[in-house]
PDB file of C-alpha atoms in Angstrom:
ATOM      1  CA  THR A   1      -3.605  16.842   6.257  1.00  0.00           C
ATOM      2  CA  GLN A   2      -4.508  13.650   3.529  1.00  0.00           C
ATOM      3  CA  LEU A   3      -2.673  15.014   0.183  1.00  0.00           C
ATOM      4  CA  LEU A   4      -3.911  12.693  -2.145  1.00  0.00           C
ATOM      5  CA  GLU A   5      -7.741  12.675  -2.365  1.00  0.00           C
ATOM      6  CA  GLN A   6      -9.435  10.476  -4.049  1.00  0.00           C
ATOM      7  CA  SER A   7     -13.471  10.202  -5.911  1.00  0.00           C
ATOM      8  CA  PRO A   8     -15.588   8.739  -5.571  1.00  0.00           C
ATOM      9  CA  GLN A   9     -15.122   6.833  -2.327  1.00  0.00           C
ATOM     10  CA  PHE A  10     -17.558   4.364  -3.412  1.00  0.00           C
ATOM     11  CA  LEU A  11     -18.572   2.993  -6.558  1.00  0.00           C
ATOM     12  CA  SER A  12     -21.623   0.113  -7.025  1.00  0.00           C
ATOM     13  CA  ILE A  13     -22.085  -0.382 -10.978  1.00  0.00           C
ATOM     14  CA  GLN A  14     -23.417  -3.123 -13.044  1.00  0.00           C
ATOM     15  CA  GLU A  15     -21.153  -5.077 -15.614  1.00  0.00           C
ATOM     16  CA  GLY A  16     -20.152  -3.992 -18.666  1.00  0.00           C
ATOM     17  CA  GLU A  17     -20.535  -0.306 -17.119  1.00  0.00           C
ATOM     18  CA  ASN A  18     -17.470   2.520 -17.900  1.00  0.00           C
ATOM     19  CA  LEU A  19     -16.564   4.125 -14.875  1.00  0.00           C
ATOM     20  CA  THR A  20     -13.544   6.787 -13.860  1.00  0.00           C
ATOM     21  CA  VAL A  21     -11.861   7.036 -10.383  1.00  0.00           C
ATOM     22  CA  TYR A  22     -10.141  10.824  -9.768  1.00  0.00           C
ATOM     23  CA  CYS A  23      -6.999  11.350  -7.206  1.00  0.00           C
ATOM     24  CA  ASN A  24      -6.464  14.631  -6.614  1.00  0.00           C
ATOM     25  CA  SER A  25      -3.810  17.205  -5.395  1.00  0.00           C
ATOM     26  CA  SER A  26      -2.935  20.586  -4.816  1.00  0.00           C
ATOM     27  CA  SER A  27       1.285  18.944  -4.178  1.00  0.00           C
ATOM     28  CA  VAL A  28       3.469  18.067  -7.372  1.00  0.00           C
ATOM     29  CA  PHE A  29       4.105  14.634  -7.299  1.00  0.00           C
ATOM     30  CA  SER A  30       7.234  13.076  -9.466  1.00  0.00           C
ATOM     31  CA  SER A  31       4.948   9.872  -9.655  1.00  0.00           C
ATOM     32  CA  LEU A  32       1.731   8.491  -8.917  1.00  0.00           C
ATOM     33  CA  GLN A  33       0.997   4.421  -8.798  1.00  0.00           C
ATOM     34  CA  TRP A  34      -2.098   3.352  -8.722  1.00  0.00           C
ATOM     35  CA  TYR A  35      -2.810  -0.218  -6.779  1.00  0.00           C
ATOM     36  CA  ARG A  36      -5.590  -3.055  -6.226  1.00  0.00           C
ATOM     37  CA  GLN A  37      -6.246  -4.004  -3.092  1.00  0.00           C
ATOM     38  CA  GLU A  38      -8.652  -7.636  -3.069  1.00  0.00           C
ATOM     39  CA  PRO A  39     -10.235  -8.175   0.761  1.00  0.00           C
ATOM     40  CA  GLY A  40      -7.647 -10.035   3.176  1.00  0.00           C
ATOM     41  CA  GLU A  41      -4.850  -9.404   0.520  1.00  0.00           C
ATOM     42  CA  GLY A  42      -1.731  -6.682   0.622  1.00  0.00           C
ATOM     43  CA  PRO A  43      -2.187  -3.997  -2.824  1.00  0.00           C
ATOM     44  CA  VAL A  44      -0.790  -4.770  -5.909  1.00  0.00           C
ATOM     45  CA  LEU A  45       0.704  -2.305  -7.995  1.00  0.00           C
ATOM     46  CA  LEU A  46      -1.407  -1.806 -11.615  1.00  0.00           C
ATOM     47  CA  VAL A  47       0.771   0.996 -13.060  1.00  0.00           C
ATOM     48  CA  THR A  48       3.438   4.035 -12.407  1.00  0.00           C
ATOM     49  CA  VAL A  49       3.288   7.170 -13.976  1.00  0.00           C
ATOM     50  CA  VAL A  50       6.167   9.704 -14.138  1.00  0.00           C
ATOM     51  CA  THR A  51       5.816  12.272 -17.110  1.00  0.00           C
ATOM     52  CA  GLY A  52       2.854  15.376 -16.461  1.00  0.00           C
ATOM     53  CA  GLY A  53       0.067  13.916 -19.066  1.00  0.00           C
ATOM     54  CA  GLU A  54       1.343  10.639 -19.471  1.00  0.00           C
ATOM     55  CA  VAL A  55      -1.331   8.204 -20.295  1.00  0.00           C
ATOM     56  CA  LYS A  56      -1.030   4.293 -20.058  1.00  0.00           C
ATOM     57  CA  LYS A  57      -2.773   1.433 -20.962  1.00  0.00           C
ATOM     58  CA  LEU A  58      -3.692  -2.046 -19.226  1.00  0.00           C
ATOM     59  CA  LYS A  59      -6.055  -3.771 -21.273  1.00  0.00           C
ATOM     60  CA  ARG A  60      -9.338  -2.224 -20.272  1.00  0.00           C
ATOM     61  CA  LEU A  61      -7.333  -0.048 -17.840  1.00  0.00           C
ATOM     62  CA  THR A  62      -6.114   3.484 -18.989  1.00  0.00           C
ATOM     63  CA  PHE A  63      -3.986   5.875 -16.367  1.00  0.00           C
ATOM     64  CA  GLN A  64      -4.199   9.616 -16.932  1.00  0.00           C
ATOM     65  CA  PHE A  65      -1.048  11.973 -15.084  1.00  0.00           C
ATOM     66  CA  GLY A  66      -1.900  14.932 -15.259  1.00  0.00           C
ATOM     67  CA  ASP A  67      -0.250  18.029 -16.572  1.00  0.00           C
ATOM     68  CA  ALA A  68       1.001  19.269 -13.582  1.00  0.00           C
ATOM     69  CA  ARG A  69       1.549  16.505 -12.092  1.00  0.00           C
ATOM     70  CA  LYS A  70      -0.941  17.358  -9.225  1.00  0.00           C
ATOM     71  CA  ASP A  71      -3.535  14.260 -10.263  1.00  0.00           C
ATOM     72  CA  SER A  72      -4.148  11.481 -11.770  1.00  0.00           C
ATOM     73  CA  SER A  73      -7.775   9.115 -13.440  1.00  0.00           C
ATOM     74  CA  LEU A  74      -7.819   5.770 -13.667  1.00  0.00           C
ATOM     75  CA  HIS A  75     -10.537   4.804 -16.152  1.00  0.00           C
ATOM     76  CA  ILE A  76     -12.266   1.264 -16.453  1.00  0.00           C
ATOM     77  CA  THR A  77     -13.843   0.050 -20.012  1.00  0.00           C
ATOM     78  CA  ALA A  78     -16.784  -2.173 -20.167  1.00  0.00           C
ATOM     79  CA  ALA A  79     -15.933  -3.478 -16.400  1.00  0.00           C
ATOM     80  CA  GLN A  80     -16.046  -6.935 -14.993  1.00  0.00           C
ATOM     81  CA  PRO A  81     -17.033  -8.725 -11.608  1.00  0.00           C
ATOM     82  CA  GLY A  82     -13.283  -9.705 -11.100  1.00  0.00           C
ATOM     83  CA  ASP A  83     -12.685  -5.748 -11.315  1.00  0.00           C
ATOM     84  CA  THR A  84     -14.116  -5.179  -8.112  1.00  0.00           C
ATOM     85  CA  GLY A  85     -11.819  -4.289  -5.087  1.00  0.00           C
ATOM     86  CA  LEU A  86      -9.924  -0.883  -3.050  1.00  0.00           C
ATOM     87  CA  TYR A  87      -8.424   1.185  -5.441  1.00  0.00           C
ATOM     88  CA  LEU A  88      -5.695   3.773  -3.978  1.00  0.00           C
ATOM     89  CA  CYS A  89      -3.815   5.967  -6.085  1.00  0.00           C
ATOM     90  CA  ALA A  90       0.019   6.408  -4.242  1.00  0.00           C
ATOM     91  CA  GLY A  91       2.416   9.363  -4.809  1.00  0.00           C
ATOM     92  CA  SER A  92       6.003   9.776  -4.355  1.00  0.00           C
ATOM     93  CA  ARG A  93       6.961  13.273  -3.620  1.00  0.00           C
ATOM     94  CA  SER A  94      10.499  13.176  -5.095  1.00  0.00           C
ATOM     95  CA  TYR A  95      12.635  10.858  -7.007  1.00  0.00           C
ATOM     96  CA  ASN A  96      14.633   9.234  -4.143  1.00  0.00           C
ATOM     97  CA  THR A  97      12.458   8.991  -1.159  1.00  0.00           C
ATOM     98  CA  ASP A  98      11.178   5.540  -0.018  1.00  0.00           C
ATOM     99  CA  LYS A  99       7.933   7.503   1.692  1.00  0.00           C
ATOM    100  CA  LEU A 100       4.416   6.935  -0.399  1.00  0.00           C
ATOM    101  CA  ILE A 101       1.544   8.977   0.289  1.00  0.00           C
ATOM    102  CA  PHE A 102      -1.232   7.023   0.068  1.00  0.00           C
ATOM    103  CA  GLY A 103      -4.519   8.600  -1.087  1.00  0.00           C
ATOM    104  CA  THR A 104      -7.763   7.833   1.027  1.00  0.00           C
ATOM    105  CA  GLY A 105      -9.040   4.811  -1.754  1.00  0.00           C
ATOM    106  CA  THR A 106     -11.794   4.269  -4.295  1.00  0.00           C
ATOM    107  CA  ARG A 107     -14.144   0.658  -3.416  1.00  0.00           C
ATOM    108  CA  LEU A 108     -15.833  -0.459  -6.304  1.00  0.00           C
ATOM    109  CA  GLN A 109     -18.263  -3.155  -6.649  1.00  0.00           C
ATOM    110  CA  VAL A 110     -19.259  -4.585 -10.186  1.00  0.00           C
ATOM    111  CA  PHE A 111     -22.403  -6.807 -10.011  1.00  0.00           C
ATOM    112  CA  PRO A 112     -22.881  -9.175 -12.449  1.00  0.00           C
TER     113      PRO A 112
ATOM    114  CA  ASP B   1      11.239 -14.624  -6.905  1.00  0.00           C
ATOM    115  CA  THR B   2       9.034 -11.430  -7.000  1.00  0.00           C
ATOM    116  CA  GLU B   3       7.132 -12.009  -3.821  1.00  0.00           C
ATOM    117  CA  VAL B   4       7.058 -10.746  -0.057  1.00  0.00           C
ATOM    118  CA  THR B   5       6.349 -13.672   2.120  1.00  0.00           C
ATOM    119  CA  GLN B   6       4.621 -13.117   5.447  1.00  0.00           C
ATOM    120  CA  THR B   7       3.903 -15.048   7.845  1.00  0.00           C
ATOM    121  CA  PRO B   8       1.425 -15.768   9.888  1.00  0.00           C
ATOM    122  CA  LYS B   9      -1.830 -15.048   7.640  1.00  0.00           C
ATOM    123  CA  HIS B  10      -3.789 -15.092  10.972  1.00  0.00           C
ATOM    124  CA  LEU B  11      -2.757 -14.335  14.512  1.00  0.00           C
ATOM    125  CA  VAL B  12      -4.517 -13.920  17.468  1.00  0.00           C
ATOM    126  CA  MET B  13      -2.737 -12.421  20.686  1.00  0.00           C
ATOM    127  CA  GLY B  14      -3.963 -11.120  24.146  1.00  0.00           C
ATOM    128  CA  MET B  15      -3.267  -8.036  25.215  1.00  0.00           C
ATOM    129  CA  THR B  16      -0.158  -9.318  27.539  1.00  0.00           C
ATOM    130  CA  ASN B  17       0.987 -11.829  25.164  1.00  0.00           C
ATOM    131  CA  LYS B  18       4.640 -11.136  23.219  1.00  0.00           C
ATOM    132  CA  LYS B  19       4.544 -12.282  19.813  1.00  0.00           C
ATOM    133  CA  SER B  20       6.646 -11.329  16.066  1.00  0.00           C
ATOM    134  CA  LEU B  21       5.576 -11.032  12.884  1.00  0.00           C
ATOM    135  CA  LYS B  22       7.877 -11.826  10.140  1.00  0.00           C
ATOM    136  CA  CYS B  23       8.626 -10.778   6.346  1.00  0.00           C
ATOM    137  CA  GLU B  24      10.671 -11.947   3.540  1.00  0.00           C
ATOM    138  CA  GLN B  25      12.033 -10.996   0.276  1.00  0.00           C
ATOM    139  CA  HIS B  26      14.405 -12.383  -1.815  1.00  0.00           C
ATOM    140  CA  MET B  27      14.252  -9.548  -4.778  1.00  0.00           C
ATOM    141  CA  GLY B  28      17.522  -7.428  -4.003  1.00  0.00           C
ATOM    142  CA  HIS B  29      15.232  -4.451  -2.949  1.00  0.00           C
ATOM    143  CA  ARG B  30      17.065  -2.928   0.085  1.00  0.00           C
ATOM    144  CA  ALA B  31      13.940  -0.558   1.577  1.00  0.00           C
ATOM    145  CA  MET B  32      11.264  -2.388   3.621  1.00  0.00           C
ATOM    146  CA  TYR B  33       8.257  -1.109   4.830  1.00  0.00           C
ATOM    147  CA  TRP B  34       5.843  -1.989   7.687  1.00  0.00           C
ATOM    148  CA  TYR B  35       2.126  -0.390   6.959  1.00  0.00           C
ATOM    149  CA  LYS B  36      -0.509  -1.033   9.699  1.00  0.00           C
ATOM    150  CA  GLN B  37      -4.258  -0.405   7.618  1.00  0.00           C
ATOM    151  CA  LYS B  38      -7.067  -0.438   9.240  1.00  0.00           C
ATOM    152  CA  ALA B  39     -10.737  -2.234   7.429  1.00  0.00           C
ATOM    153  CA  LYS B  40     -11.993   0.108   4.679  1.00  0.00           C
ATOM    154  CA  LYS B  41      -9.103   2.830   4.959  1.00  0.00           C
ATOM    155  CA  PRO B  42      -5.644   3.097   3.369  1.00  0.00           C
ATOM    156  CA  PRO B  43      -2.385   1.484   4.198  1.00  0.00           C
ATOM    157  CA  GLU B  44      -0.864   4.235   7.003  1.00  0.00           C
ATOM    158  CA  LEU B  45       3.282   3.780   7.635  1.00  0.00           C
ATOM    159  CA  MET B  46       4.450   2.815  10.286  1.00  0.00           C
ATOM    160  CA  PHE B  47       8.404   2.142   9.787  1.00  0.00           C
ATOM    161  CA  VAL B  48      10.551   2.207   6.782  1.00  0.00           C
ATOM    162  CA  TYR B  49      14.325   0.534   6.875  1.00  0.00           C
ATOM    163  CA  SER B  50      16.568   1.532   3.695  1.00  0.00           C
ATOM    164  CA  TYR B  51      20.030  -1.018   3.828  1.00  0.00           C
ATOM    165  CA  GLU B  52      19.091  -2.363   7.243  1.00  0.00           C
ATOM    166  CA  LYS B  53      18.448   0.478   8.986  1.00  0.00           C
ATOM    167  CA  LEU B  54      16.116   2.471  11.028  1.00  0.00           C
ATOM    168  CA  SER B  55      15.431   5.211   8.372  1.00  0.00           C
ATOM    169  CA  ILE B  56      11.493   6.629   9.248  1.00  0.00           C
ATOM    170  CA  ASN B  57       9.461   6.057  12.391  1.00  0.00           C
ATOM    171  CA  GLU B  58       6.350   6.984  12.026  1.00  0.00           C
ATOM    172  CA  SER B  59       6.000   7.916  15.500  1.00  0.00           C
ATOM    173  CA  VAL B  60       4.699   4.392  16.550  1.00  0.00           C
ATOM    174  CA  PRO B  61       4.134   3.572  19.567  1.00  0.00           C
ATOM    175  CA  SER B  62       7.155   1.624  21.468  1.00  0.00           C
ATOM    176  CA  ARG B  63       4.806  -1.581  21.884  1.00  0.00           C
ATOM    177  CA  PHE B  64       5.421  -2.261  18.176  1.00  0.00           C
ATOM    178  CA  SER B  65       9.517  -2.562  18.078  1.00  0.00           C
ATOM    179  CA  PRO B  66      10.985  -3.129  14.346  1.00  0.00           C
ATOM    180  CA  GLU B  67      14.081  -5.179  13.667  1.00  0.00           C
ATOM    181  CA  CYS B  68      15.491  -5.888  10.194  1.00  0.00           C
ATOM    182  CA  PRO B  69      18.467  -8.933  10.786  1.00  0.00           C
ATOM    183  CA  ASN B  70      19.621  -8.966   6.899  1.00  0.00           C
ATOM    184  CA  SER B  71      18.764  -7.718   4.086  1.00  0.00           C
ATOM    185  CA  SER B  72      16.404 -10.236   3.337  1.00  0.00           C
ATOM    186  CA  LEU B  73      14.156 -10.460   6.467  1.00  0.00           C
ATOM    187  CA  LEU B  74      11.794  -7.854   8.723  1.00  0.00           C
ATOM    188  CA  ASN B  75      10.528  -8.320  11.585  1.00  0.00           C
ATOM    189  CA  LEU B  76       8.060  -6.906  13.602  1.00  0.00           C
ATOM    190  CA  HIS B  77       7.351  -7.856  17.442  1.00  0.00           C
ATOM    191  CA  LEU B  78       4.691  -6.850  19.445  1.00  0.00           C
ATOM    192  CA  HIS B  79       4.179  -6.760  23.081  1.00  0.00           C
ATOM    193  CA  ALA B  80       1.264  -5.329  25.621  1.00  0.00           C
ATOM    194  CA  LEU B  81      -0.824  -4.730  22.495  1.00  0.00           C
ATOM    195  CA  GLN B  82      -4.458  -2.941  23.105  1.00  0.00           C
ATOM    196  CA  PRO B  83      -7.569  -3.849  20.815  1.00  0.00           C
ATOM    197  CA  GLU B  84      -7.122  -1.200  19.164  1.00  0.00           C
ATOM    198  CA  ASP B  85      -3.702  -2.274  17.118  1.00  0.00           C
ATOM    199  CA  SER B  86      -6.247  -4.855  15.787  1.00  0.00           C
ATOM    200  CA  ALA B  87      -5.854  -4.549  12.015  1.00  0.00           C
ATOM    201  CA  LEU B  88      -3.571  -5.864   8.817  1.00  0.00           C
ATOM    202  CA  TYR B  89       0.398  -5.642   8.909  1.00  0.00           C
ATOM    203  CA  LEU B  90       1.608  -4.929   5.517  1.00  0.00           C
ATOM    204  CA  CYS B  91       5.090  -5.728   4.943  1.00  0.00           C
ATOM    205  CA  ALA B  92       6.344  -4.113   1.206  1.00  0.00           C
ATOM    206  CA  SER B  93       9.941  -3.910  -0.020  1.00  0.00           C
ATOM    207  CA  SER B  94      11.409  -1.609  -2.859  1.00  0.00           C
ATOM    208  CA  GLN B  95      14.875  -0.434  -4.338  1.00  0.00           C
ATOM    209  CA  THR B  96      16.297   1.902  -2.027  1.00  0.00           C
ATOM    210  CA  GLY B  97      15.243   5.679  -3.179  1.00  0.00           C
ATOM    211  CA  LEU B  98      13.003   4.105  -5.500  1.00  0.00           C
ATOM    212  CA  GLY B  99       9.552   3.716  -3.953  1.00  0.00           C
ATOM    213  CA  TYR B 100       9.000   6.006  -7.459  1.00  0.00           C
ATOM    214  CA  TYR B 101       8.333   3.237  -9.308  1.00  0.00           C
ATOM    215  CA  GLY B 102       6.062   1.433  -6.674  1.00  0.00           C
ATOM    216  CA  TYR B 103       6.326  -1.159  -3.603  1.00  0.00           C
ATOM    217  CA  THR B 104       5.372  -4.936  -3.945  1.00  0.00           C
ATOM    218  CA  PHE B 105       3.535  -5.723  -0.519  1.00  0.00           C
ATOM    219  CA  GLY B 106       3.017  -9.086   1.148  1.00  0.00           C
ATOM    220  CA  SER B 107      -0.560 -10.110   1.920  1.00  0.00           C
ATOM    221  CA  GLY B 108      -0.379  -9.039   4.960  1.00  0.00           C
ATOM    222  CA  THR B 109      -0.821 -10.505   8.799  1.00  0.00           C
ATOM    223  CA  ARG B 110      -4.610 -10.139   9.695  1.00  0.00           C
ATOM    224  CA  LEU B 111      -4.105  -9.129  13.665  1.00  0.00           C
ATOM    225  CA  THR B 112      -6.927  -9.423  16.383  1.00  0.00           C
ATOM    226  CA  VAL B 113      -5.397  -8.335  19.884  1.00  0.00           C
ATOM    227  CA  VAL B 114      -8.068  -9.473  22.092  1.00  0.00           C
TER     228      VAL B 114
END
């Protein structure tokens, strides 16, 4: 059973468009992280959110953690070709666990 | 140093070969991980080491054998692999108990079993 479902699975857009990626679960998470992975490379941590309702901004990226800590979203404003990659959410069920649960992934392609 | 270094970057091996993947970090992280990632899929956890002791084994076949010689190094020994084991193998590290804050991943080893 996949605990973290991401949508959409694939997204193909033109440069300059806005987009939102969703990460949903029926379970509560202590923290939620977002990673971006480029082909042939490891995932790179973008952000960690830990408080329900928390919003974090990283340049053109806005991350939100749901009030009930069961879901998260990533919004990209004015997408650029450099944003192309696989976006993964990952959750930690408790503070003292070493194990992360990864989401199903969203593959984003931004065309010039 | 805020990196996880994996070697080799690419590896091709036959089904009767024995090879090892290596991972190194100098961030003082005491938890280290091996993940397997198939094309267009999210990473799947294989093993977790915490303070150099194996703490999680996700029912991985015995042809994969992890080793943590010290707090900076993590190896994955491979023997008698199958073609379906071809994948990107990722190493990661975190402060123990603080996977909560995120992992630092290496660039991976692209393994092809022929």
